[in-house]
CSV table of C-alpha atoms and ligand atoms in Angstrom, one decimal:
chain,number,residue,atom,x,y,z
A,16,MET,CA,99.2,60.7,78.3
A,17,ARG,CA,101.7,63.3,79.7
A,18,TYR,CA,100.5,65.5,82.7
A,19,ILE,CA,102.0,68.3,83.1
A,20,SER,CA,101.8,71.9,85.3
A,21,ILE,CA,103.5,75.1,84.0
A,22,LEU,CA,104.5,77.9,86.4
A,23,GLY,CA,104.2,81.6,84.7
A,24,SER,CA,102.0,80.3,82.2
A,25,THR,CA,101.1,84.3,81.2
A,26,GLY,CA,104.7,85.1,80.4
A,27,SER,CA,106.7,84.6,77.4
A,28,ILE,CA,108.3,81.6,77.7
A,29,GLY,CA,104.5,80.3,79.5
A,30,THR,CA,102.5,81.5,76.8
A,31,GLN,CA,105.0,79.6,74.0
A,32,THR,CA,105.1,76.7,76.4
A,33,LEU,CA,101.1,76.4,75.9
A,34,ASP,CA,101.5,77.1,71.9
A,35,VAL,CA,103.6,73.6,72.0
A,36,VAL,CA,101.1,71.8,74.4
A,37,ARG,CA,98.0,73.3,72.1
A,38,ARG,CA,99.2,71.2,69.2
A,39,ASP,CA,99.3,68.0,70.8
A,40,SER,CA,96.7,66.2,72.2
A,41,GLU,CA,98.9,64.1,74.3
A,42,PHE,CA,99.5,66.7,76.5
A,43,LYS,CA,97.3,67.4,79.6
A,44,VAL,CA,97.8,70.4,81.9
A,45,LEU,CA,96.7,70.1,85.2
A,46,ALA,CA,98.2,73.1,86.8
A,47,LEU,CA,98.6,76.7,85.9
A,48,ALA,CA,100.4,79.4,87.7
A,49,ALA,CA,100.8,83.6,87.4
A,50,TYR,CA,101.8,86.5,89.4
A,51,SER,CA,98.3,89.0,89.1
A,52,ASN,CA,97.2,88.6,85.2
A,53,ILE,CA,94.0,86.7,86.2
A,54,GLU,CA,92.4,88.0,82.6
A,55,LEU,CA,94.9,85.5,80.2
A,56,LEU,CA,94.7,83.7,83.1
A,57,LYS,CA,91.0,82.8,83.1
A,58,LYS,CA,91.5,82.5,79.0
A,59,GLN,CA,93.8,79.7,79.6
A,60,ALA,CA,92.2,77.7,82.4
A,61,GLU,CA,88.8,77.6,79.6
A,62,GLU,CA,91.0,76.6,77.2
A,63,PHE,CA,93.2,74.1,79.1
A,64,LYS,CA,90.9,73.2,82.1
A,65,PRO,CA,93.3,72.5,84.1
A,66,ARG,CA,92.8,71.4,88.0
A,67,LEU,CA,94.5,74.2,89.7
A,68,VAL,CA,95.7,77.5,89.1
A,69,CYS,CA,97.6,79.8,91.3
A,70,VAL,CA,97.6,83.4,91.3
A,71,TYR,CA,100.3,84.5,93.7
A,72,ASP,CA,98.7,88.0,94.4
A,73,ARG,CA,96.5,86.7,96.8
A,74,LYS,CA,94.0,89.8,96.1
A,75,LYS,CA,93.4,89.0,92.3
A,76,ALA,CA,93.1,85.7,93.6
A,77,GLU,CA,90.2,86.0,95.3
A,78,GLU,CA,88.7,88.1,92.7
A,79,LEU,CA,89.4,84.9,90.0
A,80,SER,CA,87.8,82.7,92.6
A,81,GLU,CA,84.7,84.5,92.9
A,82,ILE,CA,84.3,84.4,89.0
A,83,PHE,CA,85.1,80.9,88.8
A,84,LYS,CA,82.4,80.4,91.4
A,85,ALA,CA,79.8,82.7,89.4
A,86,GLU,CA,80.6,81.1,86.4
A,87,GLY,CA,80.5,77.6,87.7
A,88,THR,CA,84.1,76.7,86.4
A,89,ASP,CA,85.5,73.6,88.3
A,90,CYS,CA,89.1,74.7,89.8
A,91,THR,CA,90.5,75.7,92.3
A,92,VAL,CA,92.2,78.7,93.1
A,93,VAL,CA,95.3,79.0,95.2
A,94,SER,CA,97.8,81.6,96.1
A,95,GLY,CA,101.2,83.3,97.5
A,96,PRO,CA,104.4,81.0,97.7
A,97,GLU,CA,102.5,77.8,99.5
A,98,GLY,CA,100.0,78.1,96.5
A,99,LEU,CA,102.9,78.6,93.8
A,100,SER,CA,104.4,75.2,95.2
A,101,GLU,CA,101.2,73.6,95.4
A,102,ALA,CA,101.2,74.3,91.1
A,103,ALA,CA,104.2,73.1,91.2
A,104,THR,CA,103.6,69.6,93.0
A,105,VAL,CA,100.2,69.1,91.5
A,106,GLU,CA,99.1,65.5,92.0
A,107,GLY,CA,99.4,63.3,88.7
A,108,ALA,CA,101.6,65.8,86.5
A,109,ASP,CA,105.0,64.4,85.4
A,110,LEU,CA,106.7,67.4,84.4
A,111,THR,CA,106.5,70.7,85.9
A,112,VAL,CA,107.8,74.0,83.5
A,113,VAL,CA,109.6,76.4,85.6
A,114,ALA,CA,108.9,79.7,83.6
A,115,VAL,CA,108.1,82.7,86.2
A,116,VAL,CA,110.6,85.0,86.6
A,117,GLY,CA,113.4,85.6,89.2
A,118,MET,CA,114.6,83.5,92.6
A,119,ILE,CA,110.5,83.1,93.3
A,120,GLY,CA,111.3,79.8,91.2
A,121,ILE,CA,113.5,78.3,93.6
A,122,ALA,CA,111.2,77.3,96.0
A,123,PRO,CA,108.5,75.7,93.7
A,124,THR,CA,111.2,73.9,91.9
A,125,ILE,CA,112.5,72.0,95.1
A,126,ALA,CA,109.3,71.3,96.2
A,127,ALA,CA,108.3,69.5,92.3
A,128,ILE,CA,111.7,67.8,92.4
A,129,ASN,CA,110.8,66.4,96.0
A,130,ALA,CA,107.3,65.4,94.8
A,131,GLY,CA,109.2,63.4,92.0
A,132,LYS,CA,108.6,65.6,89.1
A,133,ASP,CA,110.5,65.8,85.9
A,134,ILE,CA,111.7,69.8,85.5
A,135,ALA,CA,112.0,71.8,82.4
A,136,LEU,CA,113.7,74.9,83.4
A,137,ALA,CA,113.5,78.5,82.0
A,138,ASN,CA,114.2,80.2,85.5
A,139,LYS,CA,117.7,80.5,85.2
A,140,GLU,CA,117.6,82.6,88.6
A,141,THR,CA,117.3,79.1,90.4
A,142,LEU,CA,119.9,77.4,89.4
A,143,VAL,CA,122.2,80.8,89.9
A,144,CYS,CA,121.4,80.6,93.5
A,145,ALA,CA,120.1,77.5,94.3
A,146,GLY,CA,122.4,75.0,92.2
A,147,HIS,CA,124.4,73.6,95.1
A,148,ILE,CA,120.9,72.4,96.4
A,149,ILE,CA,119.3,71.5,93.0
A,150,MET,CA,121.6,69.4,91.4
A,151,PRO,CA,121.9,67.0,94.0
A,152,LEU,CA,118.4,66.9,94.5
A,153,ILE,CA,118.1,66.2,91.1
A,154,LYS,CA,120.3,63.1,91.2
A,155,GLU,CA,119.1,62.0,94.4
A,156,LYS,CA,115.4,62.3,93.5
A,157,GLY,CA,116.3,60.4,89.9
A,158,VAL,CA,113.9,63.0,88.2
A,159,ARG,CA,115.1,65.0,85.0
A,160,LEU,CA,116.0,68.5,84.6
A,161,LEU,CA,115.9,69.7,81.2
A,162,PRO,CA,117.0,73.2,80.0
A,163,VAL,CA,114.7,75.5,78.6
A,164,ASP,CA,117.2,78.2,77.9
A,165,SER,CA,118.5,78.5,74.2
A,166,GLU,CA,122.0,78.6,74.9
A,167,HIS,CA,121.5,75.4,77.5
A,168,SER,CA,119.2,73.4,75.5
A,169,ALA,CA,121.9,74.0,72.7
A,170,ILE,CA,124.8,72.4,74.8
A,171,PHE,CA,122.0,70.0,75.9
A,172,GLN,CA,121.6,68.6,72.2
A,173,CYS,CA,125.4,69.0,71.5
A,174,LEU,CA,126.0,67.0,74.7
A,175,ALA,CA,123.5,63.8,73.5
A,176,GLY,CA,125.8,60.7,73.2
A,177,GLU,CA,128.9,62.4,74.3
A,178,GLU,CA,130.7,61.7,77.5
A,179,HIS,CA,131.7,64.0,80.0
A,180,GLU,CA,135.2,63.5,80.2
A,181,SER,CA,135.4,64.2,76.2
A,182,VAL,CA,134.3,68.4,76.9
A,183,SER,CA,137.2,70.4,76.4
A,184,LYS,CA,135.1,73.9,76.7
A,185,LEU,CA,131.5,75.3,76.4
A,186,ILE,CA,130.8,77.9,74.3
A,187,LEU,CA,127.9,80.3,75.3
A,188,THR,CA,127.2,82.2,72.7
A,189,ALA,CA,125.6,85.8,73.2
A,190,SER,CA,124.1,88.1,70.5
A,191,GLY,CA,125.7,91.3,72.5
A,192,GLY,CA,122.0,93.0,72.8
A,193,PRO,CA,121.3,96.5,71.1
A,194,PHE,CA,124.3,98.4,72.5
A,195,ARG,CA,126.8,96.2,71.2
A,196,GLY,CA,129.6,98.1,70.2
A,197,TYR,CA,129.0,100.9,72.4
A,198,THR,CA,131.2,102.9,74.8
A,199,LYS,CA,131.0,103.3,78.7
A,200,GLU,CA,130.0,106.8,77.9
A,201,MET,CA,127.6,105.8,75.4
A,202,LEU,CA,126.4,103.4,78.2
A,203,LYS,CA,125.1,105.9,80.4
A,204,ASN,CA,122.6,108.0,78.3
A,205,VAL,CA,120.2,105.4,76.9
A,206,LYS,CA,116.8,105.1,77.5
A,207,LEU,CA,114.3,102.6,79.0
A,208,GLU,CA,112.8,102.2,75.3
A,209,ASP,CA,115.8,101.1,73.8
A,210,ALA,CA,116.7,99.1,76.3
A,211,LEU,CA,113.5,96.6,75.9
A,212,LYS,CA,114.5,96.7,72.1
A,213,HIS,CA,116.1,93.1,71.8
A,214,PRO,CA,117.4,92.5,68.3
A,215,ASN,CA,116.8,89.0,67.8
A,216,TRP,CA,114.9,87.8,70.4
A,217,SER,CA,111.2,88.8,71.8
A,218,MET,CA,111.1,87.8,75.5
A,219,GLY,CA,109.9,89.9,79.0
A,220,LYS,CA,111.0,92.8,80.4
A,221,LYS,CA,113.7,91.5,82.8
A,222,ILE,CA,115.3,89.2,80.9
A,223,THR,CA,115.4,91.6,77.9
A,224,ILE,CA,117.3,94.5,79.9
A,225,ASP,CA,119.3,91.7,81.5
A,226,SER,CA,120.5,90.6,77.8
A,227,ALA,CA,120.9,94.5,77.0
A,228,SER,CA,123.3,94.6,80.1
A,229,MET,CA,125.0,91.3,79.3
A,230,VAL,CA,124.2,90.5,83.0
A,231,ASN,CA,122.0,87.5,81.2
A,232,LYS,CA,125.2,86.2,79.9
A,233,GLY,CA,126.5,86.0,83.6
A,234,LEU,CA,123.9,84.7,84.9
A,235,GLU,CA,123.7,82.4,82.3
A,236,VAL,CA,127.7,80.8,82.7
A,237,MET,CA,126.5,80.0,86.4
A,238,GLU,CA,123.4,78.2,85.0
A,239,ALA,CA,125.9,76.2,82.5
A,240,HIS,CA,128.3,75.5,85.3
A,241,TRP,CA,125.6,74.0,87.9
A,242,LEU,CA,123.7,72.1,84.7
A,243,PHE,CA,126.7,70.4,82.9
A,244,ASP,CA,129.1,70.1,85.6
A,245,VAL,CA,131.8,72.1,83.8
A,246,ASN,CA,134.6,74.7,85.8
A,247,TYR,CA,134.3,77.9,85.2
A,248,GLU,CA,137.6,78.3,83.2
A,249,ASP,CA,136.2,76.1,80.7
A,250,ILE,CA,133.4,78.1,80.0
A,251,GLU,CA,133.8,81.0,77.4
A,252,VAL,CA,131.2,83.3,75.8
A,253,LEU,CA,131.3,84.5,72.5
A,254,VAL,CA,129.3,87.4,71.0
A,255,GLN,CA,127.7,86.0,68.4
A,256,PRO,CA,125.3,89.0,66.9
A,257,GLU,CA,123.0,87.2,64.3
A,258,SER,CA,121.7,84.4,66.7
A,259,ILE,CA,122.1,81.8,64.5
A,260,ILE,CA,124.7,79.7,66.8
A,261,HIS,CA,122.8,78.8,70.3
A,262,SER,CA,126.1,77.6,71.5
A,263,MET,CA,128.8,75.1,70.9
A,264,VAL,CA,130.8,72.6,72.8
A,265,LEU,CA,134.8,72.0,72.3
A,266,PHE,CA,135.6,68.5,72.7
A,267,LYS,CA,139.4,67.1,73.7
A,268,ASP,CA,140.1,66.0,70.3
A,269,GLY,CA,139.3,69.7,68.8
A,270,ALA,CA,136.1,68.6,67.1
A,271,LEU,CA,133.3,71.5,68.1
A,272,LYS,CA,129.6,70.7,67.9
A,273,ALA,CA,127.1,73.4,67.4
A,274,GLN,CA,123.2,73.9,67.3
A,275,LEU,CA,122.6,76.3,64.8
A,276,GLY,CA,118.3,77.4,64.2
A,277,VAL,CA,116.5,80.8,63.9
A,278,PRO,CA,116.0,82.2,67.4
A,279,ASP,CA,112.6,80.9,68.0
A,280,MET,CA,112.0,79.9,72.1
A,281,ARG,CA,109.7,77.7,70.9
A,282,ILE,CA,112.3,75.4,69.6
A,283,PRO,CA,114.3,74.5,72.7
A,284,ILE,CA,110.7,74.8,74.6
A,285,GLU,CA,109.8,71.8,72.6
A,286,TYR,CA,113.1,69.7,72.7
A,287,ALA,CA,112.5,70.1,76.4
A,288,LEU,CA,109.2,68.7,76.8
A,289,TYR,CA,109.8,65.8,73.7
A,290,ALA,CA,113.7,65.0,73.9
A,291,PRO,CA,115.2,62.8,72.8
A,292,ARG,CA,112.1,63.1,70.6
A,293,ARG,CA,111.6,65.8,67.9
A,294,VAL,CA,108.7,67.4,66.6
A,295,PHE,CA,107.6,69.8,63.3
A,296,ILE,CA,106.6,73.2,64.6
A,297,SER,CA,106.3,75.5,61.4
A,298,GLU,CA,107.6,76.7,58.4
A,299,ASP,CA,108.9,79.9,60.7
A,300,SER,CA,111.0,77.5,62.7
A,301,MET,CA,112.9,75.9,59.4
A,302,PRO,CA,116.1,78.2,58.7
A,303,ASP,CA,116.6,79.5,55.3
A,304,LEU,CA,120.3,78.9,55.1
A,305,SER,CA,120.6,81.0,51.6
A,306,ALA,CA,119.6,83.8,53.5
A,307,ILE,CA,122.9,83.6,56.0
A,308,LYS,CA,125.2,85.8,54.6
A,309,CYS,CA,127.6,85.2,57.0
A,310,ILE,CA,128.0,84.3,61.1
A,311,ASN,CA,130.2,86.6,63.0
A,312,LEU,CA,131.7,85.8,66.2
A,313,MET,CA,134.0,88.2,68.6
A,314,LYS,CA,134.9,88.1,72.3
A,315,PRO,CA,132.6,90.5,74.5
A,316,ASP,CA,133.4,93.5,75.7
A,317,THR,CA,133.5,92.9,79.5
A,318,GLU,CA,135.3,96.7,80.5
A,319,VAL,CA,132.0,98.1,78.8
A,320,PHE,CA,129.6,95.3,79.7
A,321,GLU,CA,130.6,94.8,83.3
A,322,GLY,CA,127.5,92.8,83.8
A,323,LEU,CA,129.3,89.7,82.4
A,324,LYS,CA,132.6,90.3,83.9
A,325,LEU,CA,131.1,90.5,87.8
A,326,GLY,CA,128.6,87.5,87.0
A,327,ILE,CA,131.5,85.1,86.4
A,328,GLU,CA,133.6,86.9,89.3
A,329,ALA,CA,130.2,85.9,91.1
A,330,GLY,CA,130.3,82.5,89.8
A,331,MET,CA,133.8,81.8,90.8
A,332,THR,CA,133.6,83.5,94.1
A,333,GLY,CA,130.6,80.8,94.8
A,334,GLY,CA,128.7,80.4,97.7
A,335,SER,CA,126.1,83.3,98.3
A,336,MET,CA,127.6,85.8,96.3
A,337,PRO,CA,125.8,84.5,93.0
A,338,THR,CA,122.6,85.2,94.8
A,339,VAL,CA,124.0,89.0,95.9
A,340,TYR,CA,124.7,89.1,91.9
A,341,ASN,CA,121.1,88.1,91.1
A,342,ALA,CA,119.1,89.9,93.6
A,343,ALA,CA,121.0,93.1,93.5
A,344,ASN,CA,120.4,92.8,90.0
A,345,GLU,CA,116.6,91.8,90.2
A,346,GLU,CA,116.0,94.8,92.5
A,347,ALA,CA,118.3,97.2,90.5
A,348,VAL,CA,116.4,96.1,87.3
A,349,ALA,CA,112.9,96.3,88.3
A,350,LEU,CA,114.2,100.2,89.7
A,351,PHE,CA,115.3,100.9,86.1
A,352,LEU,CA,112.0,99.8,84.7
A,353,SER,CA,110.3,101.9,86.7
A,354,GLY,CA,112.1,104.7,85.4
A,355,LYS,CA,114.2,105.4,88.9
A,356,ILE,CA,117.6,104.7,88.2
A,357,GLY,CA,119.6,104.8,85.0
A,358,PHE,CA,121.1,101.8,82.8
A,359,THR,CA,124.2,101.8,84.1
A,360,ASP,CA,123.5,102.3,87.7
A,361,ILE,CA,122.0,98.6,87.4
A,362,THR,CA,126.1,97.5,87.4
A,363,GLU,CA,127.3,99.5,89.9
A,364,ALA,CA,124.2,98.0,92.1
A,365,ILE,CA,125.5,94.9,91.6
A,366,LYS,CA,129.1,95.6,92.2
A,367,GLY,CA,128.5,97.8,95.0
A,368,ALA,CA,126.4,94.7,96.8
A,369,MET,CA,128.8,92.5,95.7
A,370,LYS,CA,131.7,94.8,97.8
A,371,ALA,CA,129.3,94.8,100.7
A,372,HIS,CA,128.7,91.1,101.2
A,373,SER,CA,130.2,89.0,103.4
A,374,LEU,CA,130.4,85.6,102.3
A,375,LYS,CA,128.7,82.5,103.3
A,376,PHE,CA,130.0,79.3,101.8
A,377,GLU,CA,127.1,76.4,100.9
A,378,PRO,CA,124.0,78.7,102.2
A,379,CYS,CA,121.2,77.0,103.1
A,380,LEU,CA,117.8,78.1,101.5
A,381,GLU,CA,117.4,80.1,104.7
A,382,GLU,CA,120.6,82.0,104.3
A,383,ILE,CA,120.2,82.4,100.4
A,384,LEU,CA,117.1,84.3,101.3
A,385,GLU,CA,118.8,86.4,103.7
A,386,ALA,CA,121.7,87.2,101.0
A,387,GLU,CA,118.9,88.0,98.9
A,388,THR,CA,117.4,90.5,101.2
A,389,GLU,CA,121.0,92.1,102.3
A,390,ALA,CA,121.4,92.5,99.0
A,391,ARG,CA,118.0,94.4,98.1
A,392,ASN,CA,117.9,96.7,101.0
A,393,TYR,CA,121.7,97.6,100.0
A,394,VAL,CA,120.5,98.6,96.1
A,395,LYS,CA,117.1,100.3,97.7
A,396,GLY,CA,119.6,102.2,100.2
A,397,ARG,CA,121.9,102.8,97.8
A,398,PHE,CA,119.3,104.9,95.8
A,399,ASN,CA,117.5,106.3,98.9
A,400,ILE,CA,114.5,103.9,98.1
B,521,NDP,P1,107.7,87.1,81.4
B,521,NDP,O1,108.2,88.6,82.5
B,521,NDP,O2,107.2,87.2,80.7
B,521,NDP,O3,106.7,86.3,82.1
B,521,NDP,C1,106.9,85.8,83.6
B,521,NDP,C2,105.6,84.9,84.1
B,521,NDP,O4,106.2,84.5,85.5
B,521,NDP,C3,104.5,85.5,83.9
B,521,NDP,O5,103.5,84.6,84.2
B,521,NDP,C4,104.3,86.0,85.8
B,521,NDP,O6,102.7,86.4,85.9
B,521,NDP,C5,104.9,84.9,86.3
B,521,NDP,N1,105.3,85.5,87.7
B,521,NDP,C6,105.9,86.6,88.1
B,521,NDP,N2,106.2,86.1,89.5
B,521,NDP,C7,105.4,85.6,90.0
B,521,NDP,C8,104.9,84.8,90.9
B,521,NDP,N3,105.6,84.9,92.3
B,521,NDP,N4,103.9,83.8,91.3
B,521,NDP,C9,103.8,83.0,90.4
B,521,NDP,N5,104.1,83.7,88.5
B,521,NDP,C10,104.7,84.4,88.7
B,521,NDP,O7,108.9,86.4,81.4
B,521,NDP,P2,109.9,85.6,80.7
B,521,NDP,O8,108.8,84.4,80.0
B,521,NDP,O9,110.8,85.9,79.6
B,521,NDP,O10,110.9,84.4,81.8
B,521,NDP,C11,111.1,83.7,82.5
B,521,NDP,C12,112.0,83.2,83.0
B,521,NDP,O11,112.3,82.4,82.2
B,521,NDP,C13,112.9,84.0,83.4
B,521,NDP,O12,113.9,83.4,84.2
B,521,NDP,C14,113.8,84.6,82.2
B,521,NDP,O13,115.4,84.6,82.7
B,521,NDP,C15,113.9,82.9,81.5
B,521,NDP,N6,114.2,82.9,80.3
B,521,NDP,C16,113.2,83.6,79.2
B,521,NDP,C17,113.5,83.5,78.1
B,521,NDP,C18,112.6,84.0,77.0
B,521,NDP,O14,112.4,84.2,75.6
B,521,NDP,N7,111.4,84.9,77.4
B,521,NDP,C19,114.7,82.7,77.2
B,521,NDP,C20,115.5,82.1,78.4
B,521,NDP,C21,115.0,82.1,79.7
B,521,NDP,P3,102.3,88.0,85.5
B,521,NDP,O15,101.9,87.5,84.0
B,521,NDP,O16,100.7,87.4,86.3
B,521,NDP,O17,102.9,88.8,86.0
B,522,MG,MG1,119.7,82.4,76.8
């Protein structure tokens, strides 16, 4: 039996993780966590019978606790940040899937590693802000860190059986999002509903906006830097609009390895759960090679999509700068999603927050959270909110 805990079980990655788990009686879910969607969490609890659920929102947690009591469901309900860490460290679990969105993922990931759990990491914000804390801790505790993000899963698969010294370059692919080919002027007038239409992937709202602005790729470059211990100079981004090549590794002898497949997140999720074993998912996950007419590769336009350029700059600067980049983005994306600011305001807000920041080297968790607050306040102040 494999015992797991899933943080963010009601989201896009969380529900797809449960799709994988549902098919295999080898898995037993011990804990689930969400922010406030108790309707879905209740259904998941009925099906998977976890010992504990966390509802971050305290009011909603009380509501669910009352329902469980009335129905005689034997499941503890916890809430808030301490509840999320409780779910991450639930006794008996071997693996914690971190699929919450945003920097809220940092503390429970650290708690899970300290408790000796292997981590399947979808949440990229955690490594971006706290990679310098997480990576040494993973080593110290001797646990496994398994990437779920499709590009990082692709690189992880390409690196299987290879030596670190043999790697020349990591090549992260990007779809380019719905606005690929747009000019700066055109980007100024895009609407929320257009930004939410990703051409190839179906994902949560925040990452869909990040993909449209290419901030997602900025975050992923930093994620790759930490996961694979590769310098920023040796990480390249190429646009691959069909999303067939999920990423590549160039080796010192000139050999290039790529991982290809249909854009279906269940494949990287499954690899994170079973690696190095592979399991059949469904006919839908099988690529139809005869239908692929061509695979295009091109350099990204970082003058138009400044989100990527700023991400690489934040990563190279290091210290607290990636946190500022990420937190300013989280705040600005929330404002864009609620219709309060325009699309190009997102990267302008990030740029402003990074400029205003006084850098801290090797920030501890407290200093990361301070940099987060500072960046969020900067963005709110900029738009008088
Ligand atoms: P969604 O918005 O679909 O889901 C987010 C999940 O996190 C929900 O279950 C939500 O609960 C929960 N959540 C949010 N805040 C909290 C909190 N404070 N405490 C507990 N739970 C919380 O996001 P995605 O699944 O798309 O993305 C999750 C992470 O994975 C992100 O970091 C993203 O960048 C990354 N990722 C996603 C990919 C994808 O294909 N979707 C691909 C690669 C990476 P509720 O439903 O109650 O709000
Ligand atoms: Mg990705």
